[in-house]
Amino acid sequence: MPDNTHIKFLLDEDEMPRSWYNIMADMPNPPAAVLHPGTHQPVTPDDLAPLFPMALIMQEVSTERYIDIPEPIRDVYRQWRPSPLYRARRLEKALDTTARIYYKYEGVSPAGSHKPNTAVAQAFYNKEEGVKKLSTETGAGQWGSALAMAGAFFNMDIEVFMVKVSYQQKPYRRNLMQTFGATVHASPSNLTNAGRGILAQDPENMGSLGIAISEAVEVAAMSGGTTKYSLGSVLNHVLMHQTVIGQEALLQMERAGDYPDVVIGCAGGGSNYAGISFPFIGEKLRRGLKTRFVAAEPMACPSLTKGIYAYDFGDTVGMTPLVKMHTLGHDFMPPGIHAGGLRYHGMAPLISQLHEEGIIDARAYHQNATFEAAVQFARAEGIVPAPEAGHAIKAAIEEALNAKEAGESPVILFNLSGHGHFDMASYDAYFAGRLQDYEYPAEAVAEAQKRMPQVV
Amino acid sequence: MPDNTHIKFLLDEDEMPRSWYNIMADMPNPPAAVLHPGTHQPVTPDDLAPLFPMALIMQEVSTERYIDIPEPIRDVYRQWRPSPLYRARRLEKALDTTARIYYKYEGVSPAGSHKPNTAVAQAFYNKEEGVKKLSTETGAGQWGSALAMAGAFFNMDIEVFMVKVSYQQKPYRRNLMQTFGATVHASPSNLTNAGRGILAQDPENMGSLGIAISEAVEVAAMSGGTTKYSLGSVLNHVLMHQTVIGQEALLQMERAGDYPDVVIGCAGGGSNYAGISFPFIGEKLRRGLKTRFVAAEPMACPSLTKGIYAYDFGDTVGMTPLVKMHTLGHDFMPPGIHAGGLRYHGMAPLISQLHEEGIIDARAYHQNATFEAAVQFARAEGIVPAPEAGHAIKAAIEEALNAKEAGESPVILFNLSGHGHFDMASYDAYFAGRLQDYEYPAEAVAEAQKRMPQVV
């Protein structure tokens, strides 16, 4: 019986998860190997050691179901975790739906999104192994500000390559990183070979996540070990750190007296969607449940719905290992949609494989539709969502309205991955009718495929 | 014994206060009468009826110690209330202080500050009495966005007169109000006699809270009853609605095993400071405690530390009743400091009287010093404070450092009234060295006094 008297389901501090959940333990098939970019042979831990601390490399390949969360990380987490789970009663009323809609809210973290869940963990493990500085990339700035905050907590230097178009359009995110003490560069920059190479070909290049990754990886690789590289999504260990979200939600849904029929999240690199869904997917796989899983992505950068499942680089220049994933091609330059966190050419290998195996569905939306959903949500629930999270809201509203049509009463759970306080200019553009909807050209993937690495 | 194992002290939803606390029941002396601006006679409820619903007028003059919070208001409150109380352990460590520092965090409300505590209440009571629309003013935009949100929840139209300098400098706050569905005008505007009068004298006038109040009051007064006026601070009932903050903090400090030696907040109109302090002042007055109370205000607009205690208008044009308060003169135009919420010529009458009676101390700070404190706090605690709250942090850090000097271990409690996500441009200006410190001229009050209403 659902609890119809509460709208907020909190957990005690001591109910915060004590371990991360590793979905590799429950997947029907082992994940595809990660390949060396030069030899196309499986990478070894030693290959990755210049970029990552050994503890994270070991997490990347672990098949243990649970990995303990060290106490210093939990100590930081508990400032805002367990995060609240809400029943969206006012939204349900506004939609006049028979569905019960729940959302997990990760915007309560000091950086305003789910990103600190892994930023704090990565800073901790690097600090433990004596690393002084972390380099990273950021698009919209959610990830960069999370790592900047973690760097402030663990007294580490943070150097962020921020996609140039966002650096110019989102000065407040940049100011936030600087307030936390980080150094922020517009990417492509003149500070790296990768950046100089891009600028030599195209001095007006406005940057992409792929290019910024190339720059940040180069800084770490050339540092002689003092600087390591930190990634905010895509990798197995990053997704695993986010599973605190779904583990808490499992317990909170139980308190609410409900269990989701469908679990929804937006997906760019895949980390917030993994966070909310993996623990529920684990339940489904182990217990044979019928739960549906929906990843919502932008029409302008539709890796799961339009990309191909193939080996590709994680960055634009081709410095990273090759991973098997849904990709639009490592040189794909996504249009300047306002959900900057979803402008990535690839998708996390674990999410890609689960999609390929039919466990996760994906849907793509145009940005105007996601802003319309976000505004409806804001007026009902008071929380202004990040444009990325607007994609999850759009999918949740679609599910709720379909249920009403069909006379059904499903339980819908989505992850509200962050607030939109730093994205108000995007709302302004939406209200002014200045947002453009971009269709991904059907022939583009076949073209991109020709430029992808040919793995035998 | 303080609880040294936790940093966050939460309360259950059912521990949220069931009533507001009315300090008038415990004050040593009754508050000074509010006077009609024309006759200088005490105002009657009927005099106020064109502006406010009767329920709020009755709260304004009530001397009952507790007033029940209606269930529909609690229903909205419980989305984010009880708000967390934190032990600032990382800040204590950064300061190397022997003090124990706690902060109550009101930035968890969807609008990002304490303002929804009264916005929701005011919207509810107006709705109950059939009012269709509320007019209001806003400076930095914290109040306007809170009322816009409450209007969305209760399906009421909200019309906001936003001080022109903020309208232009803080487009994101304006976008936030618009996202909630409110109509926002730059003040002074051509929509009111008050605005037209100011613009006729000075077409380049950048506005002030006093002018914006005149405009919003006029819209309500001329509406024939369909529109009422809503104020975000200063008035007794507004301060009372905020006492949920301090009542929760009393209980949370008890859970923390501590009791504050000093209670700190920033003070502009006085509502957040009343919210945190009044319940503790009540304890002091009833139980004879030694607790100290510190209100922190800007040097540029120092009503408590430099103003005179006299009858004055709440607005610039002279449309509001006369209240006895600390004032810099109703025509004082505060310099454009970034803590827009503290740019008000007066102070809440209740706070003023408590200050006059020696129960509350006040201190004034320059804005560069408050931003320095805010950045130190952000790097330690992860939360970027609103510039207004930076004043409270500055005072708390000062207390902590003094304690270290004196070899004492006091318990410091301050209210972190809101986050600074919409104020990042101010941080940018601070880092760039572009913030000016303004000294209030010593002779200004005597000059202003000549223009104040002469009440016999």
mmCIF file with all atom_site columns, N, CA and C in Angstrom, chain A residues 49-88:
data_model
loop_
_atom_site.group_PDB
_atom_site.id
_atom_site.type_symbol
_atom_site.label_atom_id
_atom_site.label_alt_id
_atom_site.label_comp_id
_atom_site.label_asym_id
_atom_site.label_entity_id
_atom_site.label_seq_id
_atom_site.pdbx_PDB_ins_code
_atom_site.Cartn_x
_atom_site.Cartn_y
_atom_site.Cartn_z
_atom_site.occupancy
_atom_site.B_iso_or_equiv
_atom_site.pdbx_formal_charge
_atom_site.auth_seq_id
_atom_site.auth_comp_id
_atom_site.auth_asym_id
_atom_site.auth_atom_id
_atom_site.pdbx_PDB_model_num
ATOM 1   N N  . ALA A 1 49 ? 47.765 3.180  -15.536 1.00 0.00 ? 49 ALA A N  1
ATOM 2   C CA . ALA A 1 49 ? 48.362 3.777  -14.334 1.00 0.00 ? 49 ALA A CA 1
ATOM 3   C C  . ALA A 1 49 ? 48.807 5.235  -14.491 1.00 0.00 ? 49 ALA A C  1
ATOM 4   N N  . PRO A 1 50 ? 49.250 5.674  -15.681 1.00 0.00 ? 50 PRO A N  1
ATOM 5   C CA . PRO A 1 50 ? 49.612 7.101  -15.775 1.00 0.00 ? 50 PRO A CA 1
ATOM 6   C C  . PRO A 1 50 ? 48.411 8.027  -15.573 1.00 0.00 ? 50 PRO A C  1
ATOM 7   N N  . LEU A 1 51 ? 47.204 7.515  -15.810 1.00 0.00 ? 51 LEU A N  1
ATOM 8   C CA . LEU A 1 51 ? 46.023 8.380  -15.743 1.00 0.00 ? 51 LEU A CA 1
ATOM 9   C C  . LEU A 1 51 ? 45.241 8.274  -14.441 1.00 0.00 ? 51 LEU A C  1
ATOM 10  N N  . PHE A 1 52 ? 45.210 7.051  -13.866 1.00 0.00 ? 52 PHE A N  1
ATOM 11  C CA . PHE A 1 52 ? 44.326 6.828  -12.721 1.00 0.00 ? 52 PHE A CA 1
ATOM 12  C C  . PHE A 1 52 ? 45.083 6.189  -11.565 1.00 0.00 ? 52 PHE A C  1
ATOM 13  N N  . PRO A 1 53 ? 44.635 6.412  -10.344 1.00 0.00 ? 53 PRO A N  1
ATOM 14  C CA . PRO A 1 53 ? 45.248 5.707  -9.212  1.00 0.00 ? 53 PRO A CA 1
ATOM 15  C C  . PRO A 1 53 ? 44.841 4.232  -9.260  1.00 0.00 ? 53 PRO A C  1
ATOM 16  N N  . MET A 1 54 ? 45.675 3.376  -8.711  1.00 0.00 ? 54 MET A N  1
ATOM 17  C CA . MET A 1 54 ? 45.458 1.933  -8.831  1.00 0.00 ? 54 MET A CA 1
ATOM 18  C C  . MET A 1 54 ? 44.127 1.496  -8.206  1.00 0.00 ? 54 MET A C  1
ATOM 19  N N  . ALA A 1 55 ? 43.705 2.164  -7.134  1.00 0.00 ? 55 ALA A N  1
ATOM 20  C CA . ALA A 1 55 ? 42.455 1.763  -6.491  1.00 0.00 ? 55 ALA A CA 1
ATOM 21  C C  . ALA A 1 55 ? 41.278 1.896  -7.462  1.00 0.00 ? 55 ALA A C  1
ATOM 22  N N  . LEU A 1 56 ? 41.293 2.947  -8.260  1.00 0.00 ? 56 LEU A N  1
ATOM 23  C CA . LEU A 1 56 ? 40.189 3.138  -9.211  1.00 0.00 ? 56 LEU A CA 1
ATOM 24  C C  . LEU A 1 56 ? 40.314 2.198  -10.400 1.00 0.00 ? 56 LEU A C  1
ATOM 25  N N  . ILE A 1 57 ? 41.554 1.901  -10.805 1.00 0.00 ? 57 ILE A N  1
ATOM 26  C CA . ILE A 1 57 ? 41.745 0.939  -11.899 1.00 0.00 ? 57 ILE A CA 1
ATOM 27  C C  . ILE A 1 57 ? 41.198 -0.433 -11.483 1.00 0.00 ? 57 ILE A C  1
ATOM 28  N N  . MET A 1 58 ? 41.455 -0.789 -10.228 1.00 0.00 ? 58 MET A N  1
ATOM 29  C CA . MET A 1 58 ? 40.963 -2.080 -9.727  1.00 0.00 ? 58 MET A CA 1
ATOM 30  C C  . MET A 1 58 ? 39.427 -2.094 -9.672  1.00 0.00 ? 58 MET A C  1
ATOM 31  N N  . GLN A 1 59 ? 38.840 -0.957 -9.297  1.00 0.00 ? 59 GLN A N  1
ATOM 32  C CA . GLN A 1 59 ? 37.373 -0.866 -9.298  1.00 0.00 ? 59 GLN A CA 1
ATOM 33  C C  . GLN A 1 59 ? 36.835 -0.981 -10.721 1.00 0.00 ? 59 GLN A C  1
ATOM 34  N N  . GLU A 1 60 ? 37.576 -0.438 -11.674 1.00 0.00 ? 60 GLU A N  1
ATOM 35  C CA . GLU A 1 60 ? 37.125 -0.427 -13.072 1.00 0.00 ? 60 GLU A CA 1
ATOM 36  C C  . GLU A 1 60 ? 36.928 -1.853 -13.601 1.00 0.00 ? 60 GLU A C  1
ATOM 37  N N  . VAL A 1 61 ? 37.747 -2.779 -13.123 1.00 0.00 ? 61 VAL A N  1
ATOM 38  C CA . VAL A 1 61 ? 37.693 -4.143 -13.656 1.00 0.00 ? 61 VAL A CA 1
ATOM 39  C C  . VAL A 1 61 ? 37.107 -5.149 -12.667 1.00 0.00 ? 61 VAL A C  1
ATOM 40  N N  . SER A 1 62 ? 36.729 -4.676 -11.486 1.00 0.00 ? 62 SER A N  1
ATOM 41  C CA . SER A 1 62 ? 36.225 -5.608 -10.472 1.00 0.00 ? 62 SER A CA 1
ATOM 42  C C  . SER A 1 62 ? 34.886 -6.216 -10.885 1.00 0.00 ? 62 SER A C  1
ATOM 43  N N  . THR A 1 63 ? 34.676 -7.465 -10.476 1.00 0.00 ? 63 THR A N  1
ATOM 44  C CA . THR A 1 63 ? 33.365 -8.077 -10.689 1.00 0.00 ? 63 THR A CA 1
ATOM 45  C C  . THR A 1 63 ? 32.704 -8.416 -9.346  1.00 0.00 ? 63 THR A C  1
ATOM 46  N N  . GLU A 1 64 ? 33.280 -7.906 -8.260  1.00 0.00 ? 64 GLU A N  1
ATOM 47  C CA . GLU A 1 64 ? 32.627 -8.045 -6.943  1.00 0.00 ? 64 GLU A CA 1
ATOM 48  C C  . GLU A 1 64 ? 31.300 -7.284 -6.957  1.00 0.00 ? 64 GLU A C  1
ATOM 49  N N  . ARG A 1 65 ? 30.266 -7.853 -6.338  1.00 0.00 ? 65 ARG A N  1
ATOM 50  C CA . ARG A 1 65 ? 28.956 -7.181 -6.365  1.00 0.00 ? 65 ARG A CA 1
ATOM 51  C C  . ARG A 1 65 ? 28.958 -5.891 -5.535  1.00 0.00 ? 65 ARG A C  1
ATOM 52  N N  . TYR A 1 66 ? 29.637 -5.908 -4.401  1.00 0.00 ? 66 TYR A N  1
ATOM 53  C CA . TYR A 1 66 ? 29.659 -4.712 -3.553  1.00 0.00 ? 66 TYR A CA 1
ATOM 54  C C  . TYR A 1 66 ? 31.089 -4.321 -3.222  1.00 0.00 ? 66 TYR A C  1
ATOM 55  N N  . ILE A 1 67 ? 31.372 -3.044 -3.264  1.00 0.00 ? 67 ILE A N  1
ATOM 56  C CA . ILE A 1 67 ? 32.692 -2.535 -2.891  1.00 0.00 ? 67 ILE A CA 1
ATOM 57  C C  . ILE A 1 67 ? 32.499 -1.512 -1.778  1.00 0.00 ? 67 ILE A C  1
ATOM 58  N N  . ASP A 1 68 ? 33.179 -1.729 -0.674  1.00 0.00 ? 68 ASP A N  1
ATOM 59  C CA . ASP A 1 68 ? 33.015 -0.860 0.500   1.00 0.00 ? 68 ASP A CA 1
ATOM 60  C C  . ASP A 1 68 ? 33.343 0.598  0.181   1.00 0.00 ? 68 ASP A C  1
ATOM 61  N N  . ILE A 1 69 ? 32.541 1.485  0.731   1.00 0.00 ? 69 ILE A N  1
ATOM 62  C CA . ILE A 1 69 ? 32.823 2.924  0.614   1.00 0.00 ? 69 ILE A CA 1
ATOM 63  C C  . ILE A 1 69 ? 33.672 3.336  1.811   1.00 0.00 ? 69 ILE A C  1
ATOM 64  N N  . PRO A 1 70 ? 34.897 3.819  1.558   1.00 0.00 ? 70 PRO A N  1
ATOM 65  C CA . PRO A 1 70 ? 35.758 4.199  2.692   1.00 0.00 ? 70 PRO A CA 1
ATOM 66  C C  . PRO A 1 70 ? 35.092 5.280  3.556   1.00 0.00 ? 70 PRO A C  1
ATOM 67  N N  . GLU A 1 71 ? 35.382 5.211  4.835   1.00 0.00 ? 71 GLU A N  1
ATOM 68  C CA . GLU A 1 71 ? 34.734 6.101  5.809   1.00 0.00 ? 71 GLU A CA 1
ATOM 69  C C  . GLU A 1 71 ? 34.945 7.593  5.485   1.00 0.00 ? 71 GLU A C  1
ATOM 70  N N  . PRO A 1 72 ? 36.155 8.032  5.051   1.00 0.00 ? 72 PRO A N  1
ATOM 71  C CA . PRO A 1 72 ? 36.303 9.471  4.750   1.00 0.00 ? 72 PRO A CA 1
ATOM 72  C C  . PRO A 1 72 ? 35.386 9.948  3.612   1.00 0.00 ? 72 PRO A C  1
ATOM 73  N N  . ILE A 1 73 ? 35.042 9.045  2.703   1.00 0.00 ? 73 ILE A N  1
ATOM 74  C CA . ILE A 1 73 ? 34.120 9.413  1.622   1.00 0.00 ? 73 ILE A CA 1
ATOM 75  C C  . ILE A 1 73 ? 32.698 9.511  2.179   1.00 0.00 ? 73 ILE A C  1
ATOM 76  N N  . ARG A 1 74 ? 32.315 8.537  3.002   1.00 0.00 ? 74 ARG A N  1
ATOM 77  C CA . ARG A 1 74 ? 30.980 8.594  3.620   1.00 0.00 ? 74 ARG A CA 1
ATOM 78  C C  . ARG A 1 74 ? 30.848 9.843  4.494   1.00 0.00 ? 74 ARG A C  1
ATOM 79  N N  . ASP A 1 75 ? 31.960 10.233 5.087   1.00 0.00 ? 75 ASP A N  1
ATOM 80  C CA . ASP A 1 75 ? 31.955 11.409 5.941   1.00 0.00 ? 75 ASP A CA 1
ATOM 81  C C  . ASP A 1 75 ? 31.599 12.671 5.147   1.00 0.00 ? 75 ASP A C  1
ATOM 82  N N  . VAL A 1 76 ? 32.066 12.740 3.920   1.00 0.00 ? 76 VAL A N  1
ATOM 83  C CA . VAL A 1 76 ? 31.683 13.884 3.076   1.00 0.00 ? 76 VAL A CA 1
ATOM 84  C C  . VAL A 1 76 ? 30.263 13.691 2.546   1.00 0.00 ? 76 VAL A C  1
ATOM 85  N N  . TYR A 1 77 ? 29.969 12.483 2.064   1.00 0.00 ? 77 TYR A N  1
ATOM 86  C CA . TYR A 1 77 ? 28.620 12.185 1.536   1.00 0.00 ? 77 TYR A CA 1
ATOM 87  C C  . TYR A 1 77 ? 27.525 12.629 2.515   1.00 0.00 ? 77 TYR A C  1
ATOM 88  N N  . ARG A 1 78 ? 27.759 12.380 3.803   1.00 0.00 ? 78 ARG A N  1
ATOM 89  C CA . ARG A 1 78 ? 26.640 12.561 4.720   1.00 0.00 ? 78 ARG A CA 1
ATOM 90  C C  . ARG A 1 78 ? 26.275 14.018 4.949   1.00 0.00 ? 78 ARG A C  1
ATOM 91  N N  . GLN A 1 79 ? 27.034 14.929 4.340   1.00 0.00 ? 79 GLN A N  1
ATOM 92  C CA . GLN A 1 79 ? 26.578 16.318 4.383   1.00 0.00 ? 79 GLN A CA 1
ATOM 93  C C  . GLN A 1 79 ? 25.236 16.453 3.674   1.00 0.00 ? 79 GLN A C  1
ATOM 94  N N  . TRP A 1 80 ? 25.053 15.743 2.565   1.00 0.00 ? 80 TRP A N  1
ATOM 95  C CA . TRP A 1 80 ? 23.792 15.865 1.824   1.00 0.00 ? 80 TRP A CA 1
ATOM 96  C C  . TRP A 1 80 ? 23.086 14.533 1.562   1.00 0.00 ? 80 TRP A C  1
ATOM 97  N N  . ARG A 1 81 ? 23.753 13.432 1.875   1.00 0.00 ? 81 ARG A N  1
ATOM 98  C CA . ARG A 1 81 ? 23.155 12.121 1.676   1.00 0.00 ? 81 ARG A CA 1
ATOM 99  C C  . ARG A 1 81 ? 22.635 11.585 2.997   1.00 0.00 ? 81 ARG A C  1
ATOM 100 N N  . PRO A 1 82 ? 21.692 10.663 3.028   1.00 0.00 ? 82 PRO A N  1
ATOM 101 C CA . PRO A 1 82 ? 20.876 10.237 1.894   1.00 0.00 ? 82 PRO A CA 1
ATOM 102 C C  . PRO A 1 82 ? 20.092 11.418 1.319   1.00 0.00 ? 82 PRO A C  1
ATOM 103 N N  . SER A 1 83 ? 20.023 11.507 0.022   1.00 0.00 ? 83 SER A N  1
ATOM 104 C CA . SER A 1 83 ? 19.251 12.579 -0.608  1.00 0.00 ? 83 SER A CA 1
ATOM 105 C C  . SER A 1 83 ? 17.765 12.218 -0.557  1.00 0.00 ? 83 SER A C  1
ATOM 106 N N  . PRO A 1 84 ? 16.891 13.228 -0.626  1.00 0.00 ? 84 PRO A N  1
ATOM 107 C CA . PRO A 1 84 ? 15.456 12.928 -0.483  1.00 0.00 ? 84 PRO A CA 1
ATOM 108 C C  . PRO A 1 84 ? 14.849 12.246 -1.706  1.00 0.00 ? 84 PRO A C  1
ATOM 109 N N  . LEU A 1 85 ? 13.851 11.430 -1.453  1.00 0.00 ? 85 LEU A N  1
ATOM 110 C CA . LEU A 1 85 ? 12.973 10.923 -2.516  1.00 0.00 ? 85 LEU A CA 1
ATOM 111 C C  . LEU A 1 85 ? 11.624 11.600 -2.320  1.00 0.00 ? 85 LEU A C  1
ATOM 112 N N  . TYR A 1 86 ? 11.096 12.185 -3.385  1.00 0.00 ? 86 TYR A N  1
ATOM 113 C CA . TYR A 1 86 ? 9.817  12.888 -3.292  1.00 0.00 ? 86 TYR A CA 1
ATOM 114 C C  . TYR A 1 86 ? 8.728  12.166 -4.078  1.00 0.00 ? 86 TYR A C  1
ATOM 115 N N  . ARG A 1 87 ? 7.545  12.202 -3.547  1.00 0.00 ? 87 ARG A N  1
ATOM 116 C CA . ARG A 1 87 ? 6.353  11.884 -4.336  1.00 0.00 ? 87 ARG A CA 1
ATOM 117 C C  . ARG A 1 87 ? 5.892  13.200 -4.958  1.00 0.00 ? 87 ARG A C  1
ATOM 118 N N  . ALA A 1 88 ? 5.761  13.224 -6.285  1.00 0.00 ? 88 ALA A N  1
ATOM 119 C CA . ALA A 1 88 ? 5.437  14.469 -6.997  1.00 0.00 ? 88 ALA A CA 1
ATOM 120 C C  . ALA A 1 88 ? 3.924  14.697 -7.023  1.00 0.00 ? 88 ALA A C  1
#
